[in-house]
Amino acid sequence: MTRMDKNAPHIICGGLIALDLELSVSGFPVAGAKHKAQASRLVGGGGALNAAGAIVRLGGQVTLYGAIGDDDLADVMRARITALGVPLDQVHVVAGGVTPHSAVLIEADGDRTIINARDDMLATGLPPLPQPFGYDAALVDTRFPQITHALLTAARAAGKPAVIDAEAPVRLVQDALHHASHIAFSVQGLTDYAGSADADAVAQVARNLNAWVCVTRGPDPVLCHDGRSAYEIPVPAVVAQNTNGAGDTWHGAFTLALAAGQGERQAVHAANAAAARHVAGLAPCSAQDGV
Ligand SMILES: Nc1ncnc2c1ncn2[C@@H]1O[C@H](COP(=O)(O)OP(=O)(O)OP(=O)(O)O)[C@@H](O)[C@H]1O
Ligand SMILES: [Mg+2]
């Protein structure tokens, strides 16, 4: 796929669009103390936007579906979305709403700690999805159940991959989960949903929900289950610089690969490669190039 290729798969990404204030710190803050950051960046974030940005960088086409406020942050948010090459046409503005934003601490080993502020009502007034479903796949996060449900059902009805990034709390989107063709949990998400994040939990969820299921586990192999058998796919070893958005990059690359007609194993390899490059601070490359 080449950049901005009009024949490239077109993914609709729905969910959280946020501004991330990343602060690099030498160690985790001491309660009650004052600290000086070693570096800071104000960047586009949130699951849907991070995934959309990754899809654009990998050569796919994207529609970002979600909501921001009409507050002081909104203009900065729009500028950051545009800077990622992501179109604004399905980014809706809610009067009186607060644009979601996060404080993100980045430690020396690349580990991130996130505090996100968002108004749960932000997505209640969204206009309906464009009809008919004209995309090659849908990718949703769990942050706004209305968006999650609408996109998964529309994609599934159209016979397209319907992928969910299952982050805690997953039970808020319990109904929507039944419409997903592919459910990719984080450790926190699967532990929240199934009580543990091991191979048994992955198998049980795959069978119960009749979907392809996996759990990403940072640098450890991705545990997968296709409803019949389990398998692991290793993650490339890299020196982590910044893991903020790694999972979102993973889901964007995974969904793009599925939409391009790749099987799940190949798609996980592509997602691992893209996420590893993101974590290492390397420029993205096409899924075929590896790390
Ligand atoms: N240290 C790392 N080294 C190499 N790859 C990593 C590393 N951390 C994450 N990844 C890649 O990113 C994928 C997703 O990471 P992880 O499971 O930590 O996401 P997450 O818990 O959902 O977090 P988030 O969504 O906030 O990024 C992993 O499966 C792996 O492919
Ligand atoms: Mg995640």
Short mmCIF file of N, CA and C in Angstrom, two decimals, residues 147-223:
data_model
loop_
_atom_site.label_atom_id
_atom_site.label_comp_id
_atom_site.label_asym_id
_atom_site.label_seq_id
_atom_site.Cartn_x
_atom_site.Cartn_y
_atom_site.Cartn_z
N ILE A 147 -21.11 4.39 20.61
CA ILE A 147 -20.29 4.30 19.40
C ILE A 147 -19.88 2.86 19.16
N THR A 148 -19.47 2.20 20.22
CA THR A 148 -18.99 0.82 20.12
C THR A 148 -20.07 -0.06 19.51
N HIS A 149 -21.28 0.04 20.05
CA HIS A 149 -22.37 -0.82 19.60
C HIS A 149 -22.76 -0.50 18.16
N ALA A 150 -22.91 0.78 17.86
CA ALA A 150 -23.36 1.18 16.51
C ALA A 150 -22.37 0.72 15.43
N LEU A 151 -21.09 0.88 15.70
CA LEU A 151 -20.10 0.54 14.67
C LEU A 151 -19.94 -0.96 14.50
N LEU A 152 -19.93 -1.69 15.60
CA LEU A 152 -19.76 -3.15 15.48
C LEU A 152 -20.94 -3.78 14.76
N THR A 153 -22.15 -3.34 15.10
CA THR A 153 -23.32 -3.94 14.46
C THR A 153 -23.36 -3.59 12.96
N ALA A 154 -22.99 -2.36 12.64
CA ALA A 154 -23.01 -1.95 11.22
C ALA A 154 -21.97 -2.73 10.42
N ALA A 155 -20.78 -2.87 10.97
CA ALA A 155 -19.73 -3.60 10.24
C ALA A 155 -20.11 -5.06 10.07
N ARG A 156 -20.63 -5.64 11.14
CA ARG A 156 -20.97 -7.07 11.09
C ARG A 156 -22.09 -7.32 10.09
N ALA A 157 -23.09 -6.41 10.09
CA ALA A 157 -24.20 -6.56 9.14
C ALA A 157 -23.70 -6.47 7.70
N ALA A 158 -22.63 -5.70 7.51
CA ALA A 158 -22.07 -5.55 6.16
C ALA A 158 -21.07 -6.66 5.83
N GLY A 159 -20.86 -7.58 6.77
CA GLY A 159 -19.94 -8.69 6.52
C GLY A 159 -18.47 -8.29 6.56
N LYS A 160 -18.15 -7.21 7.25
CA LYS A 160 -16.77 -6.71 7.34
C LYS A 160 -16.19 -7.01 8.72
N PRO A 161 -14.85 -7.04 8.83
CA PRO A 161 -14.25 -7.22 10.15
C PRO A 161 -14.74 -6.15 11.12
N ALA A 162 -15.16 -6.61 12.30
CA ALA A 162 -15.69 -5.72 13.35
C ALA A 162 -14.82 -5.95 14.58
N VAL A 163 -13.85 -5.07 14.78
CA VAL A 163 -12.78 -5.30 15.75
C VAL A 163 -12.98 -4.39 16.96
N ILE A 164 -12.83 -4.97 18.15
CA ILE A 164 -12.91 -4.16 19.36
C ILE A 164 -11.62 -4.26 20.16
N ASP A 165 -11.13 -3.11 20.57
CA ASP A 165 -10.00 -3.00 21.49
C ASP A 165 -10.61 -3.04 22.89
N ALA A 166 -10.56 -4.21 23.52
CA ALA A 166 -11.32 -4.44 24.74
C ALA A 166 -10.51 -4.04 25.98
N GLU A 167 -10.63 -2.77 26.31
CA GLU A 167 -10.00 -2.21 27.50
C GLU A 167 -11.04 -2.13 28.62
N ALA A 168 -10.59 -2.23 29.86
CA ALA A 168 -11.49 -2.12 31.00
C ALA A 168 -12.09 -0.71 31.08
N PRO A 169 -13.35 -0.61 31.53
CA PRO A 169 -14.27 -1.68 31.92
C PRO A 169 -15.01 -2.23 30.71
N VAL A 170 -14.83 -3.54 30.45
CA VAL A 170 -15.38 -4.17 29.25
C VAL A 170 -16.88 -4.43 29.40
N ARG A 171 -17.35 -4.62 30.64
CA ARG A 171 -18.76 -4.97 30.81
C ARG A 171 -19.72 -3.86 30.37
N LEU A 172 -19.20 -2.63 30.30
CA LEU A 172 -20.03 -1.52 29.81
C LEU A 172 -20.45 -1.74 28.36
N VAL A 173 -19.69 -2.55 27.64
CA VAL A 173 -20.01 -2.79 26.22
C VAL A 173 -20.35 -4.27 26.00
N GLN A 174 -20.86 -4.91 27.05
CA GLN A 174 -21.17 -6.34 27.00
C GLN A 174 -22.05 -6.70 25.79
N ASP A 175 -23.09 -5.91 25.54
CA ASP A 175 -24.00 -6.21 24.43
C ASP A 175 -23.26 -6.13 23.09
N ALA A 176 -22.43 -5.12 22.98
CA ALA A 176 -21.70 -4.90 21.72
C ALA A 176 -20.71 -6.02 21.44
N LEU A 177 -20.16 -6.61 22.49
CA LEU A 177 -19.14 -7.67 22.31
C LEU A 177 -19.67 -8.81 21.44
N HIS A 178 -20.96 -9.07 21.55
CA HIS A 178 -21.55 -10.19 20.79
C HIS A 178 -21.53 -9.92 19.28
N HIS A 179 -21.34 -8.68 18.90
CA HIS A 179 -21.33 -8.33 17.47
C HIS A 179 -19.92 -8.27 16.90
N ALA A 180 -18.91 -8.38 17.76
CA ALA A 180 -17.53 -8.28 17.28
C ALA A 180 -17.11 -9.56 16.58
N SER A 181 -16.37 -9.41 15.48
CA SER A 181 -15.77 -10.60 14.86
C SER A 181 -14.41 -10.88 15.49
N HIS A 182 -13.75 -9.83 15.98
CA HIS A 182 -12.41 -9.94 16.57
C HIS A 182 -12.37 -9.10 17.83
N ILE A 183 -11.99 -9.74 18.94
CA ILE A 183 -11.90 -9.05 20.23
C ILE A 183 -10.45 -9.14 20.70
N ALA A 184 -9.79 -7.98 20.80
CA ALA A 184 -8.39 -7.96 21.22
C ALA A 184 -8.30 -7.22 22.56
N PHE A 185 -8.08 -7.99 23.62
CA PHE A 185 -8.03 -7.44 24.96
C PHE A 185 -6.64 -6.93 25.29
N SER A 186 -6.57 -5.98 26.22
CA SER A 186 -5.34 -5.73 26.97
C SER A 186 -5.38 -6.64 28.20
N VAL A 187 -4.27 -6.77 28.89
CA VAL A 187 -4.25 -7.58 30.13
C VAL A 187 -5.27 -7.03 31.12
N GLN A 188 -5.27 -5.70 31.25
CA GLN A 188 -6.21 -5.07 32.19
C GLN A 188 -7.65 -5.36 31.77
N GLY A 189 -7.92 -5.31 30.47
CA GLY A 189 -9.28 -5.55 29.97
C GLY A 189 -9.73 -6.98 30.19
N LEU A 190 -8.87 -7.95 29.88
CA LEU A 190 -9.27 -9.35 30.02
C LEU A 190 -9.39 -9.74 31.50
N THR A 191 -8.51 -9.20 32.32
CA THR A 191 -8.60 -9.49 33.76
C THR A 191 -9.91 -8.93 34.31
N ASP A 192 -10.25 -7.75 33.87
CA ASP A 192 -11.50 -7.12 34.31
C ASP A 192 -12.70 -7.95 33.85
N TYR A 193 -12.64 -8.49 32.64
CA TYR A 193 -13.79 -9.18 32.05
C TYR A 193 -13.91 -10.64 32.50
N ALA A 194 -12.75 -11.33 32.55
CA ALA A 194 -12.79 -12.78 32.77
C ALA A 194 -12.14 -13.21 34.09
N GLY A 195 -11.57 -12.26 34.82
CA GLY A 195 -10.98 -12.61 36.12
C GLY A 195 -9.51 -12.97 36.04
N SER A 196 -9.01 -13.26 34.83
CA SER A 196 -7.59 -13.53 34.64
C SER A 196 -7.26 -13.24 33.17
N ALA A 197 -5.97 -13.24 32.84
CA ALA A 197 -5.57 -12.92 31.46
C ALA A 197 -4.68 -14.02 30.91
N ASP A 198 -5.03 -15.27 31.19
CA ASP A 198 -4.22 -16.40 30.72
C ASP A 198 -4.89 -17.08 29.52
N ALA A 199 -4.25 -18.14 29.05
CA ALA A 199 -4.74 -18.83 27.84
C ALA A 199 -6.15 -19.40 28.04
N ASP A 200 -6.44 -19.85 29.26
CA ASP A 200 -7.78 -20.39 29.52
C ASP A 200 -8.85 -19.31 29.37
N ALA A 201 -8.53 -18.12 29.85
CA ALA A 201 -9.50 -17.03 29.75
C ALA A 201 -9.74 -16.66 28.29
N VAL A 202 -8.67 -16.63 27.50
CA VAL A 202 -8.80 -16.30 26.07
C VAL A 202 -9.68 -17.34 25.38
N ALA A 203 -9.43 -18.61 25.67
CA ALA A 203 -10.21 -19.69 25.05
C ALA A 203 -11.67 -19.62 25.44
N GLN A 204 -11.90 -19.37 26.71
CA GLN A 204 -13.28 -19.33 27.21
C GLN A 204 -14.06 -18.19 26.54
N VAL A 205 -13.45 -17.02 26.44
CA VAL A 205 -14.15 -15.88 25.84
C VAL A 205 -14.39 -16.15 24.34
N ALA A 206 -13.40 -16.75 23.67
CA ALA A 206 -13.57 -17.03 22.23
C ALA A 206 -14.75 -17.97 22.00
N ARG A 207 -14.86 -18.97 22.85
CA ARG A 207 -15.96 -19.93 22.69
C ARG A 207 -17.30 -19.30 23.07
N ASN A 208 -17.31 -18.58 24.18
CA ASN A 208 -18.58 -17.98 24.64
C ASN A 208 -19.12 -16.94 23.67
N LEU A 209 -18.21 -16.17 23.07
CA LEU A 209 -18.66 -15.07 22.22
C LEU A 209 -18.56 -15.40 20.73
N ASN A 210 -18.11 -16.61 20.44
CA ASN A 210 -18.03 -17.05 19.05
C ASN A 210 -17.26 -16.04 18.18
N ALA A 211 -16.10 -15.66 18.69
CA ALA A 211 -15.28 -14.66 17.99
C ALA A 211 -13.82 -15.10 18.06
N TRP A 212 -13.01 -14.49 17.19
CA TRP A 212 -11.55 -14.63 17.31
C TRP A 212 -11.14 -13.70 18.45
N VAL A 213 -10.32 -14.21 19.38
CA VAL A 213 -9.98 -13.44 20.58
C VAL A 213 -8.48 -13.49 20.82
N CYS A 214 -7.92 -12.37 21.30
CA CYS A 214 -6.52 -12.39 21.76
C CYS A 214 -6.35 -11.45 22.93
N VAL A 215 -5.20 -11.60 23.60
CA VAL A 215 -4.81 -10.62 24.60
C VAL A 215 -3.38 -10.19 24.30
N THR A 216 -3.18 -8.86 24.19
CA THR A 216 -1.82 -8.33 24.03
C THR A 216 -1.23 -8.16 25.42
N ARG A 217 0.07 -8.41 25.53
CA ARG A 217 0.70 -8.42 26.86
C ARG A 217 2.04 -7.67 26.84
N GLY A 218 2.03 -6.44 26.32
CA GLY A 218 3.26 -5.67 26.25
C GLY A 218 4.30 -6.42 25.45
N PRO A 219 5.53 -6.60 26.00
CA PRO A 219 6.59 -7.26 25.23
C PRO A 219 6.43 -8.78 25.13
N ASP A 220 5.48 -9.33 25.86
CA ASP A 220 5.29 -10.79 25.83
C ASP A 220 4.43 -11.21 24.63
N PRO A 221 4.54 -12.48 24.20
CA PRO A 221 3.78 -12.92 23.03
C PRO A 221 2.29 -12.69 23.17
N VAL A 222 1.64 -12.42 22.03
CA VAL A 222 0.18 -12.24 22.01
C VAL A 222 -0.46 -13.63 22.07
N LEU A 223 -1.38 -13.79 23.01
CA LEU A 223 -2.11 -15.06 23.16
C LEU A 223 -3.39 -14.98 22.33
#
